[in-house]
GROMACS .gro file of N, CA and C in nm:
model
  189
    1UNK      N    1   2.347  -1.601  -1.437
    1UNK     CA    2   2.237  -1.512  -1.476
    1UNK      C    3   2.122  -1.593  -1.526
    2UNK      N    4   2.002  -1.542  -1.502
    2UNK     CA    5   1.885  -1.612  -1.546
    2UNK      C    6   1.854  -1.597  -1.694
    3UNK      N    7   1.793  -1.701  -1.748
    3UNK     CA    8   1.747  -1.697  -1.885
    3UNK      C    9   1.595  -1.696  -1.885
    4UNK      N   10   1.538  -1.626  -1.975
    4UNK     CA   11   1.392  -1.610  -1.986
    4UNK      C   12   1.348  -1.651  -2.126
    5UNK      N   13   1.230  -1.709  -2.138
    5UNK     CA   14   1.174  -1.750  -2.269
    5UNK      C   15   1.063  -1.657  -2.300
    6UNK      N   16   1.060  -1.621  -2.427
    6UNK     CA   17   0.955  -1.530  -2.482
    6UNK      C   18   0.901  -1.592  -2.614
    7UNK      N   19   0.779  -1.556  -2.647
    7UNK     CA   20   0.719  -1.586  -2.773
    7UNK      C   21   0.686  -1.459  -2.846
    8UNK      N   22   0.715  -1.455  -2.968
    8UNK     CA   23   0.682  -1.336  -3.054
    8UNK      C   24   0.534  -1.351  -3.087
    9UNK      N   25   0.455  -1.256  -3.036
    9UNK     CA   26   0.311  -1.257  -3.060
    9UNK      C   27   0.268  -1.161  -3.164
   10UNK      N   28   0.352  -1.070  -3.202
   10UNK     CA   29   0.318  -0.978  -3.307
   10UNK      C   30   0.435  -0.896  -3.353
   11UNK      N   31   0.434  -0.855  -3.478
   11UNK     CA   32   0.544  -0.768  -3.536
   11UNK      C   33   0.472  -0.647  -3.585
   12UNK      N   34   0.523  -0.532  -3.544
   12UNK     CA   35   0.466  -0.405  -3.582
   12UNK      C   36   0.576  -0.316  -3.634
   13UNK      N   37   0.608  -0.322  -3.759
   13UNK     CA   38   0.715  -0.240  -3.819
   13UNK      C   39   0.852  -0.273  -3.761
   14UNK      N   40   0.911  -0.174  -3.692
   14UNK     CA   41   1.042  -0.192  -3.637
   14UNK      C   42   1.040  -0.251  -3.496
   15UNK      N   43   0.925  -0.296  -3.453
   15UNK     CA   44   0.912  -0.345  -3.310
   15UNK      C   45   0.841  -0.480  -3.313
   16UNK      N   46   0.875  -0.560  -3.212
   16UNK     CA   47   0.801  -0.691  -3.192
   16UNK      C   48   0.739  -0.692  -3.053
   17UNK      N   49   0.622  -0.756  -3.045
   17UNK     CA   50   0.555  -0.773  -2.916
   17UNK      C   51   0.587  -0.912  -2.866
   18UNK      N   52   0.650  -0.924  -2.748
   18UNK     CA   53   0.691  -1.047  -2.687
   18UNK      C   54   0.612  -1.075  -2.562
   19UNK      N   55   0.574  -1.205  -2.547
   19UNK     CA   56   0.506  -1.249  -2.428
   19UNK      C   57   0.595  -1.350  -2.350
   20UNK      N   58   0.616  -1.329  -2.231
   20UNK     CA   59   0.695  -1.423  -2.146
   20UNK      C   60   0.630  -1.559  -2.135
   21UNK      N   61   0.707  -1.666  -2.150
   21UNK     CA   62   0.660  -1.805  -2.142
   21UNK      C   63   0.693  -1.859  -2.002
   22UNK      N   64   0.597  -1.930  -1.946
   22UNK     CA   65   0.626  -2.005  -1.824
   22UNK      C   66   0.620  -1.916  -1.703
   23UNK      N   67   0.538  -1.814  -1.701
   23UNK     CA   68   0.529  -1.725  -1.587
   23UNK      C   69   0.379  -1.691  -1.567
   24UNK      N   70   0.346  -1.649  -1.444
   24UNK     CA   71   0.210  -1.613  -1.410
   24UNK      C   72   0.162  -1.498  -1.505
   25UNK      N   73   0.252  -1.412  -1.545
   25UNK     CA   74   0.212  -1.296  -1.629
   25UNK      C   75   0.167  -1.342  -1.762
   26UNK      N   76   0.194  -1.474  -1.800
   26UNK     CA   77   0.151  -1.521  -1.931
   26UNK      C   78  -0.005  -1.521  -1.941
   27UNK      N   79  -0.068  -1.530  -1.833
   27UNK     CA   80  -0.221  -1.531  -1.825
   27UNK      C   81  -0.276  -1.390  -1.838
   28UNK      N   82  -0.201  -1.290  -1.808
   28UNK     CA   83  -0.251  -1.153  -1.811
   28UNK      C   84  -0.250  -1.093  -1.951
   29UNK      N   85  -0.179  -1.154  -2.044
   29UNK     CA   86  -0.176  -1.107  -2.181
   29UNK      C   87  -0.088  -0.984  -2.202
   30UNK      N   88  -0.007  -0.949  -2.100
   30UNK     CA   89   0.082  -0.835  -2.117
   30UNK      C   90   0.199  -0.873  -2.203
   31UNK      N   91   0.240  -0.779  -2.290
   31UNK     CA   92   0.351  -0.803  -2.380
   31UNK      C   93   0.458  -0.699  -2.352
   32UNK      N   94   0.579  -0.734  -2.400
   32UNK     CA   95   0.690  -0.644  -2.398
   32UNK      C   96   0.720  -0.598  -2.534
   33UNK      N   97   0.743  -0.469  -2.553
   33UNK     CA   98   0.773  -0.415  -2.686
   33UNK      C   99   0.925  -0.403  -2.703
   34UNK      N  100   0.980  -0.464  -2.804
   34UNK     CA  101   1.121  -0.474  -2.824
   34UNK      C  102   1.159  -0.428  -2.965
   35UNK      N  103   1.260  -0.346  -2.981
   35UNK     CA  104   1.305  -0.306  -3.108
   35UNK      C  105   1.354  -0.426  -3.189
   36UNK      N  106   1.314  -0.443  -3.314
   36UNK     CA  107   1.355  -0.558  -3.395
   36UNK      C  108   1.508  -0.560  -3.418
   37UNK      N  109   1.570  -0.450  -3.408
   37UNK     CA  110   1.720  -0.445  -3.419
   37UNK      C  111   1.793  -0.523  -3.314
   38UNK      N  112   1.723  -0.545  -3.200
   38UNK     CA  113   1.776  -0.623  -3.093
   38UNK      C  114   1.749  -0.776  -3.107
   39UNK      N  115   1.673  -0.809  -3.205
   39UNK     CA  116   1.624  -0.951  -3.216
   39UNK      C  117   1.686  -1.013  -3.342
   40UNK      N  118   1.691  -1.147  -3.348
   40UNK     CA  119   1.742  -1.212  -3.463
   40UNK      C  120   1.654  -1.177  -3.592
   41UNK      N  121   1.716  -1.152  -3.703
   41UNK     CA  122   1.635  -1.099  -3.815
   41UNK      C  123   1.534  -1.202  -3.873
   42UNK      N  124   1.550  -1.327  -3.847
   42UNK     CA  125   1.461  -1.424  -3.904
   42UNK      C  126   1.342  -1.460  -3.821
   43UNK      N  127   1.307  -1.378  -3.722
   43UNK     CA  128   1.193  -1.410  -3.637
   43UNK      C  129   1.064  -1.389  -3.715
   44UNK      N  130   0.957  -1.462  -3.680
   44UNK     CA  131   0.829  -1.448  -3.727
   44UNK      C  132   0.736  -1.463  -3.607
   45UNK      N  133   0.604  -1.435  -3.628
   45UNK     CA  134   0.512  -1.457  -3.520
   45UNK      C  135   0.511  -1.602  -3.484
   46UNK      N  136   0.513  -1.629  -3.351
   46UNK     CA  137   0.523  -1.763  -3.300
   46UNK      C  138   0.657  -1.813  -3.267
   47UNK      N  139   0.760  -1.737  -3.308
   47UNK     CA  140   0.901  -1.780  -3.277
   47UNK      C  141   0.925  -1.768  -3.130
   48UNK      N  142   0.997  -1.862  -3.075
   48UNK     CA  143   1.029  -1.860  -2.932
   48UNK      C  144   1.171  -1.811  -2.921
   49UNK      N  145   1.188  -1.717  -2.825
   49UNK     CA  146   1.325  -1.662  -2.805
   49UNK      C  147   1.374  -1.681  -2.662
   50UNK      N  148   1.506  -1.696  -2.653
   50UNK     CA  149   1.567  -1.701  -2.519
   50UNK      C  150   1.637  -1.569  -2.496
   51UNK      N  151   1.612  -1.510  -2.381
   51UNK     CA  152   1.685  -1.383  -2.340
   51UNK      C  153   1.778  -1.420  -2.235
   52UNK      N  154   1.909  -1.403  -2.258
   52UNK     CA  155   2.011  -1.429  -2.161
   52UNK      C  156   2.135  -1.340  -2.187
   53UNK      N  157   2.195  -1.295  -2.078
   53UNK     CA  158   2.310  -1.203  -2.093
   53UNK      C  159   2.284  -1.083  -2.182
   54UNK      N  160   2.165  -1.030  -2.164
   54UNK     CA  161   2.120  -0.907  -2.242
   54UNK      C  162   2.119  -0.927  -2.391
   55UNK      N  163   2.094  -1.054  -2.435
   55UNK     CA  164   2.085  -1.083  -2.580
   55UNK      C  165   1.967  -1.178  -2.605
   56UNK      N  166   1.903  -1.158  -2.719
   56UNK     CA  167   1.795  -1.250  -2.761
   56UNK      C  168   1.849  -1.348  -2.868
   57UNK      N  169   1.811  -1.472  -2.854
   57UNK     CA  170   1.843  -1.568  -2.958
   57UNK      C  171   1.725  -1.665  -2.972
   58UNK      N  172   1.714  -1.726  -3.090
   58UNK     CA  173   1.604  -1.816  -3.111
   58UNK      C  174   1.624  -1.937  -3.026
   59UNK      N  175   1.521  -1.984  -2.951
   59UNK     CA  176   1.530  -2.095  -2.862
   59UNK      C  177   1.547  -2.225  -2.948
   60UNK      N  178   1.633  -2.312  -2.905
   60UNK     CA  179   1.665  -2.434  -2.984
   60UNK      C  180   1.551  -2.533  -2.989
   61UNK      N  181   1.469  -2.535  -2.880
   61UNK     CA  182   1.362  -2.638  -2.872
   61UNK      C  183   1.224  -2.585  -2.925
   62UNK      N  184   1.228  -2.529  -3.046
   62UNK     CA  185   1.102  -2.484  -3.109
   62UNK      C  186   1.016  -2.603  -3.134
   63UNK      N  187   0.880  -2.588  -3.097
   63UNK     CA  188   0.795  -2.700  -3.125
   63UNK      C  189   0.688  -2.658  -3.230
   0.00000   0.00000   0.00000
C-alpha cells in the first residue's frame, strides 16, 4: 500500500487542514480537512504526518 506525506497547515477546533507534500497539488494550495480525532494528539502547525494503512502518524524525519 502507498504511503503519503502531509503537513499540518492549520488547526481549526476539532479539525486540521493538511497539505500533501511532494505532489503537484502542493502548488495549488488545496488542503484536506481531517478530524483531529484521527490524528496524533501532539500535532501542531508544521508537523509532518505519514498516512499509511488508513492511519496517520508523525513522520520520523521531521526537519
